[in-house]
PDB file of C-alpha atoms in Angstrom:
ATOM      1  CA  MET A   1      31.061   8.448  -9.319  1.00 45.00           C
ATOM      2  CA  THR A   2      30.032   5.903  -6.494  1.00 53.00           C
ATOM      3  CA  VAL A   3      28.805   2.399  -6.953  1.00 51.00           C
ATOM      4  CA  ARG A   4      24.944   3.448  -5.922  1.00 50.00           C
ATOM      5  CA  THR A   5      25.450   6.121  -8.686  1.00 48.00           C
ATOM      6  CA  ALA A   6      26.435   3.847 -11.303  1.00 49.00           C
ATOM      7  CA  TRP A   7      23.981   1.386 -10.604  1.00 47.00           C
ATOM      8  CA  TRP A   8      21.430   3.903 -11.017  1.00 47.00           C
ATOM      9  CA  CYS A   9      22.407   5.644 -14.174  1.00 49.00           C
ATOM     10  CA  ALA A  10      22.078   2.326 -15.765  1.00 50.00           C
ATOM     11  CA  VAL A  11      18.406   1.649 -13.948  1.00 50.00           C
ATOM     12  CA  TRP A  12      17.177   5.490 -14.945  1.00 44.00           C
ATOM     13  CA  VAL A  13      16.701   4.723 -18.826  1.00 45.00           C
ATOM     14  CA  ILE A  14      14.243   2.184 -17.831  1.00 44.00           C
ATOM     15  CA  LEU A  15      12.380   4.619 -15.278  1.00 41.00           C
ATOM     16  CA  VAL A  16      13.013   7.168 -17.460  1.00 40.00           C
ATOM     17  CA  VAL A  17      11.379   5.085 -20.731  1.00 39.00           C
ATOM     18  CA  ALA A  18       9.012   3.693 -18.537  1.00 38.00           C
ATOM     19  CA  GLY A  19       7.741   7.060 -16.937  1.00 39.00           C
ATOM     20  CA  ALA A  20       7.511   8.988 -20.322  1.00 38.00           C
ATOM     21  CA  GLY A  21       5.809   6.580 -22.289  1.00 40.00           C
ATOM     22  CA  CYS A  22       3.091   6.150 -19.244  1.00 38.00           C
ATOM     23  CA  ALA A  23       2.963   9.724 -19.429  1.00 40.00           C
ATOM     24  CA  GLN A  24       1.422  10.256 -23.194  1.00 41.00           C
ATOM     25  CA  MET A  25      -1.145   7.016 -22.040  1.00 38.00           C
ATOM     26  CA  PRO A  26      -4.792   7.579 -21.010  1.00 41.00           C
ATOM     27  CA  THR A  27      -5.213   7.218 -17.336  1.00 41.00           C
ATOM     28  CA  THR A  28      -7.879   4.223 -17.801  1.00 44.00           C
ATOM     29  CA  LEU A  29      -5.137   2.094 -20.037  1.00 36.00           C
ATOM     30  CA  LEU A  30      -2.717   2.675 -17.366  1.00 37.00           C
ATOM     31  CA  LYS A  31      -4.654   1.346 -14.724  1.00 44.00           C
ATOM     32  CA  GLN A  32      -5.233  -1.585 -16.356  1.00 42.00           C
ATOM     33  CA  LEU A  33      -1.363  -2.261 -16.901  1.00 40.00           C
ATOM     34  CA  PRO A  34       0.138  -5.947 -15.333  1.00 43.00           C
ATOM     35  CA  PRO A  35       2.606  -4.634 -12.118  1.00 46.00           C
ATOM     36  CA  PRO A  36       6.020  -4.461 -13.629  1.00 46.00           C
ATOM     37  CA  ASP A  37       7.806  -8.111 -12.984  1.00 58.00           C
ATOM     38  CA  LEU A  38      10.972  -7.566 -15.021  1.00 61.00           C
ATOM     39  CA  PRO A  39      12.915 -10.768 -15.839  1.00 70.00           C
ATOM     40  CA  PRO A  40      16.076 -11.836 -14.358  1.00 71.00           C
ATOM     41  CA  GLU A  41      18.177 -11.470 -17.620  1.00 75.00           C
ATOM     42  CA  ALA A  42      17.377  -8.502 -18.275  1.00 72.00           C
ATOM     43  CA  VAL A  43      18.698  -7.405 -14.802  1.00 74.00           C
ATOM     44  CA  ASP A  44      21.758  -9.466 -14.849  1.00 79.00           C
ATOM     45  CA  ILE A  45      22.964  -7.073 -17.892  1.00 78.00           C
ATOM     46  CA  LEU A  46      22.511  -4.061 -15.665  1.00 77.00           C
ATOM     47  CA  GLY A  47      24.552  -5.194 -13.284  1.00 77.00           C
ATOM     48  CA  ALA A  48      26.957  -6.538 -15.990  1.00 82.00           C
ATOM     49  CA  PHE A  49      26.746  -2.676 -17.306  1.00 81.00           C
ATOM     50  CA  ALA A  50      26.784  -1.082 -14.114  1.00 80.00           C
ATOM     51  CA  PHE A  51      29.948  -2.964 -12.973  1.00 86.00           C
ATOM     52  CA  GLN A  52      32.102  -1.909 -15.929  1.00 86.00           C
ATOM     53  CA  TRP A  53      30.654   1.129 -15.465  1.00 85.00           C
ATOM     54  CA  THR A  54      32.354   1.330 -11.868  1.00 86.00           C
ATOM     55  CA  LEU A  55      35.729  -0.070 -13.238  1.00 89.00           C
ATOM     56  CA  LYS A  56      36.077   2.930 -15.899  1.00 87.00           C
ATOM     57  CA  THR A  57      35.002   5.809 -13.064  1.00 87.00           C
ATOM     58  CA  SER A  58      36.752   4.298  -9.991  1.00 89.00           C
ATOM     59  CA  GLU A  59      40.595   3.502  -9.162  1.00 93.00           C
ATOM     60  CA  ILE A  60      41.041  -0.323  -8.840  1.00 94.00           C
ATOM     61  CA  ALA A  61      44.082  -0.930  -5.915  1.00 94.00           C
ATOM     62  CA  ARG A  62      46.729  -2.983  -6.286  1.00 91.00           C
ATOM     63  CA  THR A  63      47.100  -4.152  -2.844  1.00 93.00           C
ATOM     64  CA  PRO A  64      48.040  -7.953  -3.417  1.00 94.00           C
ATOM     65  CA  PRO A  65      47.471  -9.057   0.626  1.00 93.00           C
ATOM     66  CA  GLN A  66      44.200  -7.651   0.497  1.00 95.00           C
ATOM     67  CA  GLU A  67      43.288  -8.965  -2.754  1.00 95.00           C
ATOM     68  CA  GLU A  68      44.251 -12.381  -1.588  1.00 96.00           C
ATOM     69  CA  ARG A  69      42.287 -12.325   1.280  1.00 96.00           C
ATOM     70  CA  ILE A  70      38.968 -10.708  -0.657  1.00 96.00           C
ATOM     71  CA  GLY A  71      39.794 -13.922  -3.016  1.00 96.00           C
ATOM     72  CA  ARG A  72      39.953 -16.909  -0.705  1.00 97.00           C
ATOM     73  CA  VAL A  73      36.979 -15.617   1.151  1.00 97.00           C
ATOM     74  CA  VAL A  74      34.730 -15.368  -1.796  1.00 97.00           C
ATOM     75  CA  ASP A  75      35.385 -18.475  -2.902  1.00 97.00           C
ATOM     76  CA  ARG A  76      34.759 -19.690   0.384  1.00 97.00           C
ATOM     77  CA  LEU A  77      31.252 -18.316  -0.256  1.00 97.00           C
ATOM     78  CA  ILE A  78      30.477 -19.058  -3.641  1.00 97.00           C
ATOM     79  CA  GLY A  79      31.359 -22.181  -2.780  1.00 96.00           C
ATOM     80  CA  ALA A  80      28.505 -22.546   0.291  1.00 96.00           C
ATOM     81  CA  ALA A  81      26.168 -20.808  -2.081  1.00 96.00           C
ATOM     82  CA  LYS A  82      26.353 -23.316  -4.990  1.00 96.00           C
ATOM     83  CA  GLN A  83      26.102 -26.290  -2.468  1.00 94.00           C
ATOM     84  CA  ASN A  84      22.934 -24.273  -1.058  1.00 92.00           C
ATOM     85  CA  LYS A  85      19.641 -25.683  -2.003  1.00 90.00           C
ATOM     86  CA  LYS A  86      18.133 -22.286  -1.943  1.00 92.00           C
ATOM     87  CA  TYR A  87      20.630 -20.675  -4.010  1.00 93.00           C
ATOM     88  CA  ALA A  88      22.577 -22.883  -6.293  1.00 95.00           C
ATOM     89  CA  GLU A  89      20.957 -22.907  -9.239  1.00 94.00           C
ATOM     90  CA  VAL A  90      21.652 -19.193  -9.189  1.00 92.00           C
ATOM     91  CA  ALA A  91      25.106 -18.928  -7.689  1.00 94.00           C
ATOM     92  CA  ARG A  92      26.088 -21.519 -10.541  1.00 95.00           C
ATOM     93  CA  LYS A  93      24.558 -19.645 -13.496  1.00 92.00           C
ATOM     94  CA  PHE A  94      26.862 -16.055 -12.408  1.00 92.00           C
ATOM     95  CA  GLN A  95      29.669 -15.037 -13.691  1.00 90.00           C
ATOM     96  CA  TRP A  96      31.304 -14.066 -10.616  1.00 94.00           C
ATOM     97  CA  GLU A  97      33.859 -11.157 -10.558  1.00 94.00           C
ATOM     98  CA  VAL A  98      35.356  -9.703  -7.911  1.00 95.00           C
ATOM     99  CA  LYS A  99      37.586  -6.268  -7.668  1.00 95.00           C
ATOM    100  CA  LEU A 100      39.253  -4.377  -4.574  1.00 96.00           C
ATOM    101  CA  PHE A 101      38.406  -0.673  -5.211  1.00 95.00           C
ATOM    102  CA  LYS A 102      40.294   2.575  -3.475  1.00 94.00           C
ATOM    103  CA  ASP A 103      37.899   4.479  -1.781  1.00 91.00           C
ATOM    104  CA  ASP A 104      37.929   5.238   2.043  1.00 91.00           C
ATOM    105  CA  GLN A 105      34.161   4.208   2.653  1.00 88.00           C
ATOM    106  CA  PRO A 106      33.754   0.789   4.474  1.00 88.00           C
ATOM    107  CA  ASN A 107      31.778  -0.928   2.369  1.00 87.00           C
ATOM    108  CA  ALA A 108      31.643  -3.445  -0.155  1.00 89.00           C
ATOM    109  CA  PHE A 109      28.840  -4.186  -2.863  1.00 88.00           C
ATOM    110  CA  ALA A 110      27.199  -7.287  -5.318  1.00 87.00           C
ATOM    111  CA  PHE A 111      25.632  -5.914  -8.433  1.00 84.00           C
ATOM    112  CA  PRO A 112      23.174  -8.649 -10.200  1.00 82.00           C
ATOM    113  CA  ASN A 113      25.191 -11.512 -12.134  1.00 85.00           C
ATOM    114  CA  GLY A 114      27.657 -12.112  -9.458  1.00 90.00           C
ATOM    115  CA  LYS A 115      29.919  -8.815  -9.524  1.00 91.00           C
ATOM    116  CA  ILE A 116      31.119  -8.097  -6.611  1.00 92.00           C
ATOM    117  CA  GLY A 117      33.326  -4.737  -5.226  1.00 92.00           C
ATOM    118  CA  VAL A 118      35.428  -3.865  -1.798  1.00 93.00           C
ATOM    119  CA  TYR A 119      36.061  -0.524  -0.949  1.00 92.00           C
ATOM    120  CA  THR A 120      39.660  -0.612   0.330  1.00 95.00           C
ATOM    121  CA  GLY A 121      37.985   1.417   3.659  1.00 92.00           C
ATOM    122  CA  LEU A 122      36.306  -1.907   4.671  1.00 92.00           C
ATOM    123  CA  PHE A 123      39.688  -2.868   5.609  1.00 95.00           C
ATOM    124  CA  ARG A 124      40.077  -0.285   8.610  1.00 91.00           C
ATOM    125  CA  VAL A 125      36.949  -2.086  10.190  1.00 91.00           C
ATOM    126  CA  THR A 126      37.708  -5.661   9.120  1.00 93.00           C
ATOM    127  CA  LYS A 127      41.859  -5.431  10.098  1.00 91.00           C
ATOM    128  CA  ASP A 128      42.997  -8.685   8.900  1.00 90.00           C
ATOM    129  CA  ASP A 129      40.463 -10.678  10.473  1.00 94.00           C
ATOM    130  CA  GLU A 130      38.998 -12.956   7.519  1.00 96.00           C
ATOM    131  CA  PRO A 131      35.248 -14.196   9.129  1.00 96.00           C
ATOM    132  CA  LYS A 132      34.455 -10.084   9.590  1.00 95.00           C
ATOM    133  CA  LEU A 133      35.257  -9.953   5.844  1.00 96.00           C
ATOM    134  CA  ALA A 134      33.321 -12.803   5.136  1.00 96.00           C
ATOM    135  CA  ALA A 135      30.931 -11.224   7.525  1.00 95.00           C
ATOM    136  CA  VAL A 136      29.833  -8.263   5.140  1.00 93.00           C
ATOM    137  CA  LEU A 137      30.598 -10.098   1.279  1.00 95.00           C
ATOM    138  CA  ALA A 138      28.167 -13.203   2.773  1.00 95.00           C
ATOM    139  CA  HIS A 139      25.628  -9.747   3.378  1.00 92.00           C
ATOM    140  CA  GLU A 140      26.148  -8.475  -0.293  1.00 90.00           C
ATOM    141  CA  ILE A 141      26.200 -11.860  -1.941  1.00 93.00           C
ATOM    142  CA  VAL A 142      23.145 -12.391  -0.765  1.00 92.00           C
ATOM    143  CA  HIS A 143      21.622  -9.383  -2.203  1.00 87.00           C
ATOM    144  CA  ALA A 144      22.716 -10.872  -5.530  1.00 88.00           C
ATOM    145  CA  LEU A 145      21.320 -13.958  -5.290  1.00 91.00           C
ATOM    146  CA  ALA A 146      18.249 -13.534  -4.253  1.00 86.00           C
ATOM    147  CA  ARG A 147      18.110 -11.084  -6.539  1.00 81.00           C
ATOM    148  CA  HIS A 148      16.895  -8.188  -4.224  1.00 73.00           C
ATOM    149  CA  MET A 149      17.973  -5.201  -7.079  1.00 74.00           C
ATOM    150  CA  ALA A 150      15.467  -6.898  -9.433  1.00 67.00           C
ATOM    151  CA  ALA A 151      12.685  -6.353  -6.826  1.00 61.00           C
ATOM    152  CA  ARG A 152      13.669  -3.023  -5.993  1.00 66.00           C
ATOM    153  CA  MET A 153      13.270  -1.851  -9.156  1.00 64.00           C
ATOM    154  CA  ASP A 154       9.739  -3.454  -9.964  1.00 54.00           C
ATOM    155  CA  LYS A 155       8.867  -1.575  -6.602  1.00 52.00           C
ATOM    156  CA  GLU A 156      10.428   1.888  -8.250  1.00 58.00           C
ATOM    157  CA  LEU A 157       8.665   1.158 -11.486  1.00 55.00           C
ATOM    158  CA  GLN A 158       5.392   0.333  -9.783  1.00 54.00           C
ATOM    159  CA  ARG A 159       6.002   4.341  -8.463  1.00 50.00           C
ATOM    160  CA  THR A 160       6.520   5.284 -11.720  1.00 53.00           C
ATOM    161  CA  LEU A 161       3.965   4.416 -13.145  1.00 47.00           C
ATOM    162  CA  ALA A 162       1.514   5.449  -9.853  1.00 50.00           C
ATOM    163  CA  LEU A 163       2.496   8.759 -10.356  1.00 47.00           C
ATOM    164  CA  ALA A 164       1.906   8.786 -13.981  1.00 54.00           C
ATOM    165  CA  ALA A 165      -1.223   7.660 -13.886  1.00 52.00           C
ATOM    166  CA  MET A 166      -1.605  10.301 -11.101  1.00 51.00           C
ATOM    167  CA  LYS A 167      -0.267  12.914 -13.305  1.00 54.00           C
ATOM    168  CA  GLY A 168      -2.604  12.042 -15.828  1.00 55.00           C
ATOM    169  CA  GLU A 169      -5.756  12.023 -13.629  1.00 53.00           C
ATOM    170  CA  LEU A 170      -4.935  15.426 -12.173  1.00 50.00           C
ATOM    171  CA  LYS A 171      -4.653  17.256 -14.919  1.00 59.00           C
ATOM    172  CA  GLU A 172      -7.733  15.637 -16.512  1.00 58.00           C
ATOM    173  CA  ALA A 173      -9.803  16.952 -13.021  1.00 60.00           C
ATOM    174  CA  GLY A 174      -8.392  20.370 -14.137  1.00 62.00           C
ATOM    175  CA  ILE A 175      -6.017  20.820 -11.931  1.00 64.00           C
ATOM    176  CA  SER A 176      -3.114  23.807 -12.438  1.00 61.00           C
ATOM    177  CA  SER A 177       0.260  23.004 -12.725  1.00 65.00           C
ATOM    178  CA  ASP A 178       1.635  24.016  -9.633  1.00 61.00           C
ATOM    179  CA  ARG A 179      -0.788  22.182  -7.671  1.00 58.00           C
ATOM    180  CA  ARG A 180      -0.209  19.009  -9.979  1.00 49.00           C
ATOM    181  CA  LYS A 181       3.783  19.210  -8.794  1.00 54.00           C
ATOM    182  CA  GLY A 182       2.622  20.064  -5.407  1.00 53.00           C
ATOM    183  CA  ILE A 183       0.706  16.963  -5.141  1.00 45.00           C
ATOM    184  CA  LEU A 184       2.892  14.550  -6.863  1.00 43.00           C
ATOM    185  CA  ILE A 185       5.886  15.713  -4.587  1.00 50.00           C
ATOM    186  CA  ALA A 186       4.164  14.535  -1.557  1.00 47.00           C
ATOM    187  CA  MET A 187       2.971  11.147  -2.843  1.00 44.00           C
ATOM    188  CA  GLY A 188       6.420  10.608  -4.233  1.00 45.00           C
ATOM    189  CA  LEU A 189       8.132  11.398  -0.670  1.00 40.00           C
ATOM    190  CA  SER A 190       4.869   9.306   0.830  1.00 42.00           C
ATOM    191  CA  SER A 191       5.006   6.162  -1.159  1.00 40.00           C
ATOM    192  CA  GLN A 192       9.593   6.825  -0.207  1.00 42.00           C
ATOM    193  CA  VAL A 193       8.925   6.252   3.613  1.00 37.00           C
ATOM    194  CA  ALA A 194       5.563   3.895   3.918  1.00 38.00           C
ATOM    195  CA  ASP A 195       6.686   1.755   1.124  1.00 41.00           C
ATOM    196  CA  ILE A 196      10.052   1.806  -0.896  1.00 38.00           C
ATOM    197  CA  LEU A 197      11.986   2.425   2.325  1.00 41.00           C
ATOM    198  CA  PRO A 198      10.416  -0.174   4.319  1.00 43.00           C
ATOM    199  CA  PHE A 199      10.984  -3.008   1.349  1.00 40.00           C
ATOM    200  CA  SER A 200      14.183  -2.032   1.469  1.00 65.00           C
ATOM    201  CA  ARG A 201      15.075  -2.046   4.941  1.00 67.00           C
ATOM    202  CA  MET A 202      12.944  -5.977   4.815  1.00 80.00           C
ATOM    203  CA  GLN A 203      15.744  -6.860   2.009  1.00 80.00           C
ATOM    204  CA  GLU A 204      18.544  -5.964   4.575  1.00 84.00           C
ATOM    205  CA  SER A 205      17.449  -7.830   6.899  1.00 86.00           C
ATOM    206  CA  GLU A 206      16.863 -10.657   5.110  1.00 88.00           C
ATOM    207  CA  ALA A 207      20.540 -10.040   3.446  1.00 90.00           C
ATOM    208  CA  ASP A 208      21.656 -10.284   6.775  1.00 91.00           C
ATOM    209  CA  HIS A 209      19.624 -13.448   7.967  1.00 94.00           C
ATOM    210  CA  GLU A 210      20.814 -15.225   4.790  1.00 93.00           C
ATOM    211  CA  GLY A 211      24.460 -14.053   4.892  1.00 95.00           C
ATOM    212  CA  LEU A 212      24.764 -14.839   8.784  1.00 96.00           C
ATOM    213  CA  LEU A 213      24.009 -18.448   7.862  1.00 97.00           C
ATOM    214  CA  LEU A 214      25.368 -18.377   4.352  1.00 97.00           C
ATOM    215  CA  MET A 215      28.970 -17.584   6.235  1.00 96.00           C
ATOM    216  CA  ALA A 216      28.297 -20.531   8.680  1.00 97.00           C
ATOM    217  CA  GLN A 217      28.111 -22.939   5.518  1.00 97.00           C
ATOM    218  CA  ALA A 218      30.978 -21.949   4.788  1.00 97.00           C
ATOM    219  CA  GLY A 219      32.556 -22.760   7.659  1.00 96.00           C
ATOM    220  CA  TYR A 220      33.089 -19.008   9.514  1.00 97.00           C
ATOM    221  CA  ASN A 221      31.835 -18.460  12.548  1.00 96.00           C
ATOM    222  CA  PRO A 222      28.493 -16.431  13.063  1.00 96.00           C
ATOM    223  CA  GLN A 223      29.644 -14.389  16.210  1.00 95.00           C
ATOM    224  CA  GLU A 224      32.271 -13.046  14.089  1.00 95.00           C
ATOM    225  CA  ALA A 225      29.194 -10.819  12.164  1.00 94.00           C
ATOM    226  CA  ILE A 226      28.022 -10.024  15.244  1.00 93.00           C
ATOM    227  CA  ASP A 227      31.321  -8.622  16.277  1.00 93.00           C
ATOM    228  CA  PHE A 228      31.598  -6.880  12.837  1.00 92.00           C
ATOM    229  CA  TRP A 229      28.372  -5.052  13.053  1.00 89.00           C
ATOM    230  CA  GLU A 230      29.075  -3.737  16.894  1.00 88.00           C
ATOM    231  CA  ARG A 231      32.995  -2.165  15.321  1.00 88.00           C
ATOM    232  CA  MET A 232      30.849  -0.674  12.260  1.00 85.00           C
ATOM    233  CA  GLU A 233      28.862   0.625  14.805  1.00 83.00           C
ATOM    234  CA  ARG A 234      32.029   2.223  16.462  1.00 83.00           C
ATOM    235  CA  ALA A 235      34.035   3.314  13.554  1.00 80.00           C
ATOM    236  CA  THR A 236      30.931   5.373  12.098  1.00 72.00           C
ATOM    237  CA  ASP A 237      29.688   6.758  14.930  1.00 63.00           C
ATOM    238  CA  GLY A 238      26.528   5.102  14.498  1.00 52.00           C
ATOM    239  CA  GLY A 239      22.961   4.759  15.718  1.00 46.00           C
ATOM    240  CA  GLY A 240      22.096   8.243  16.529  1.00 46.00           C
ATOM    241  CA  GLY A 241      18.765   8.968  16.227  1.00 42.00           C
ATOM    242  CA  GLY A 242      17.255   5.491  16.905  1.00 41.00           C
ATOM    243  CA  ARG A 243      13.538   5.052  15.342  1.00 38.00           C
ATOM    244  CA  ILE A 244      13.570   8.500  13.167  1.00 33.00           C
ATOM    245  CA  ARG A 245      16.773   7.596  11.614  1.00 40.00           C
ATOM    246  CA  GLU A 246      15.948   4.099  10.927  1.00 34.00           C
ATOM    247  CA  LEU A 247      12.251   5.210   9.035  1.00 34.00           C
ATOM    248  CA  LEU A 248      14.184   7.224   6.741  1.00 33.00           C
ATOM    249  CA  SER A 249      17.147   5.058   6.148  1.00 42.00           C
ATOM    250  CA  THR A 250      17.601   1.772   4.033  1.00 48.00           C
ATOM    251  CA  HIS A 251      19.361  -0.061   6.527  1.00 58.00           C
ATOM    252  CA  PRO A 252      18.335  -0.922  10.036  1.00 67.00           C
ATOM    253  CA  SER A 253      19.460   0.771  12.537  1.00 77.00           C
ATOM    254  CA  TYR A 254      22.616  -0.513  13.849  1.00 80.00           C
ATOM    255  CA  GLU A 255      20.463  -1.940  17.212  1.00 84.00           C
ATOM    256  CA  ALA A 256      18.025  -3.878  15.461  1.00 83.00           C
ATOM    257  CA  ARG A 257      20.646  -5.379  13.260  1.00 84.00           C
ATOM    258  CA  GLY A 258      22.782  -6.571  16.430  1.00 88.00           C
ATOM    259  CA  LYS A 259      19.024  -7.808  17.754  1.00 91.00           C
ATOM    260  CA  GLN A 260      17.954  -9.930  14.978  1.00 91.00           C
ATOM    261  CA  LEU A 261      21.822 -11.599  14.937  1.00 94.00           C
ATOM    262  CA  LYS A 262      21.863 -12.505  17.873  1.00 95.00           C
ATOM    263  CA  GLU A 263      18.445 -14.254  17.374  1.00 96.00           C
ATOM    264  CA  TRP A 264      19.349 -16.022  14.398  1.00 95.00           C
ATOM    265  CA  LYS A 265      22.716 -16.793  15.889  1.00 96.00           C
ATOM    266  CA  PRO A 266      21.567 -20.195  17.689  1.00 96.00           C
ATOM    267  CA  GLU A 267      20.319 -21.366  13.514  1.00 97.00           C
ATOM    268  CA  ALA A 268      23.443 -20.338  12.003  1.00 96.00           C
ATOM    269  CA  GLN A 269      25.600 -21.859  15.035  1.00 97.00           C
ATOM    270  CA  ARG A 270      24.464 -25.427  13.725  1.00 96.00           C
ATOM    271  CA  TYR A 271      25.407 -25.009  10.337  1.00 96.00           C
ATOM    272  CA  TYR A 272      29.202 -23.659  11.619  1.00 96.00           C
ATOM    273  CA  LYS A 273      29.029 -26.772  13.903  1.00 95.00           C
ATOM    274  CA  GLN A 274      28.671 -29.239  10.264  1.00 93.00           C
ATOM    275  CA  TYR A 275      31.118 -26.948   8.856  1.00 92.00           C
ATOM    276  CA  ARG A 276      33.528 -27.999  11.521  1.00 91.00           C
ATOM    277  CA  SER A 277      32.584 -31.799  11.757  1.00 90.00           C
ATOM    278  CA  SER A 278      33.152 -32.066   8.160  1.00 85.00           C
ATOM    279  CA  LEU A 279      36.734 -31.229   8.380  1.00 80.00           C
ATOM    280  CA  ALA A 280      36.945 -33.342  11.568  1.00 71.00           C
ATOM    281  CA  GLY A 281      35.763 -36.581   9.500  1.00 56.00           C
ATOM    282  CA  LYS A 282      38.325 -35.295   6.920  1.00 60.00           C
ATOM    283  CA  GLU A 283      41.189 -35.677   9.592  1.00 51.00           C
TER     284      GLU A 283
END
């Protein structure tokens, strides 16, 4: 079971309850419902549940050199996050935990409440370069710190409510069951392309930006993030399909990502230089 599956299994109950419950409500009442606003604590509980599910359904890797490398990088990044004005409160409250999973895909994740997973396949791309590992983990850690999953769940719940309301309106209008299905499928697909996917890409760009700053604050050269994504593109035969592929993806294209990172690099370099200066003062 993939980590994405584990997370959405935890979330699906909420979506089903929302959709099933709303389907029984009058359309006029549905329109009066406030937009979903999930409390962070609820999302944190879901994150902990999904992480436990992942632990039970995935194979833990016992590779001390890689585990130690991950531990060093995570400690530095979390330490920097706890000193970051934007994320300090959340970083101190999270119950951080990290595990290495045996899986060939070059990836990592961070659930709400600070549950981090790294796949062994990631080391095919990062090799022994801790700064490149930091680029990936900083990105994932920012997803957790910025509570991106909560915002994404709110979007999904809003879409569920909207589709439930439309389903009621179509039924009240006397439209046949088959036509209702076709209309709802078209609405679902269009909202995915026009709203959910761009929102996801926006979050990915934010994680790229804030992650670049975080790794610099932790003392890692931000140039390493640019180098990592270029290496990642080569390792995954990435980027083909250009703009069309990006439109249908939850992530920016490699080309767009690289361009943005280069634009943000001067800002990140200032934090990196501050870190290096602070070390010089202690020597």
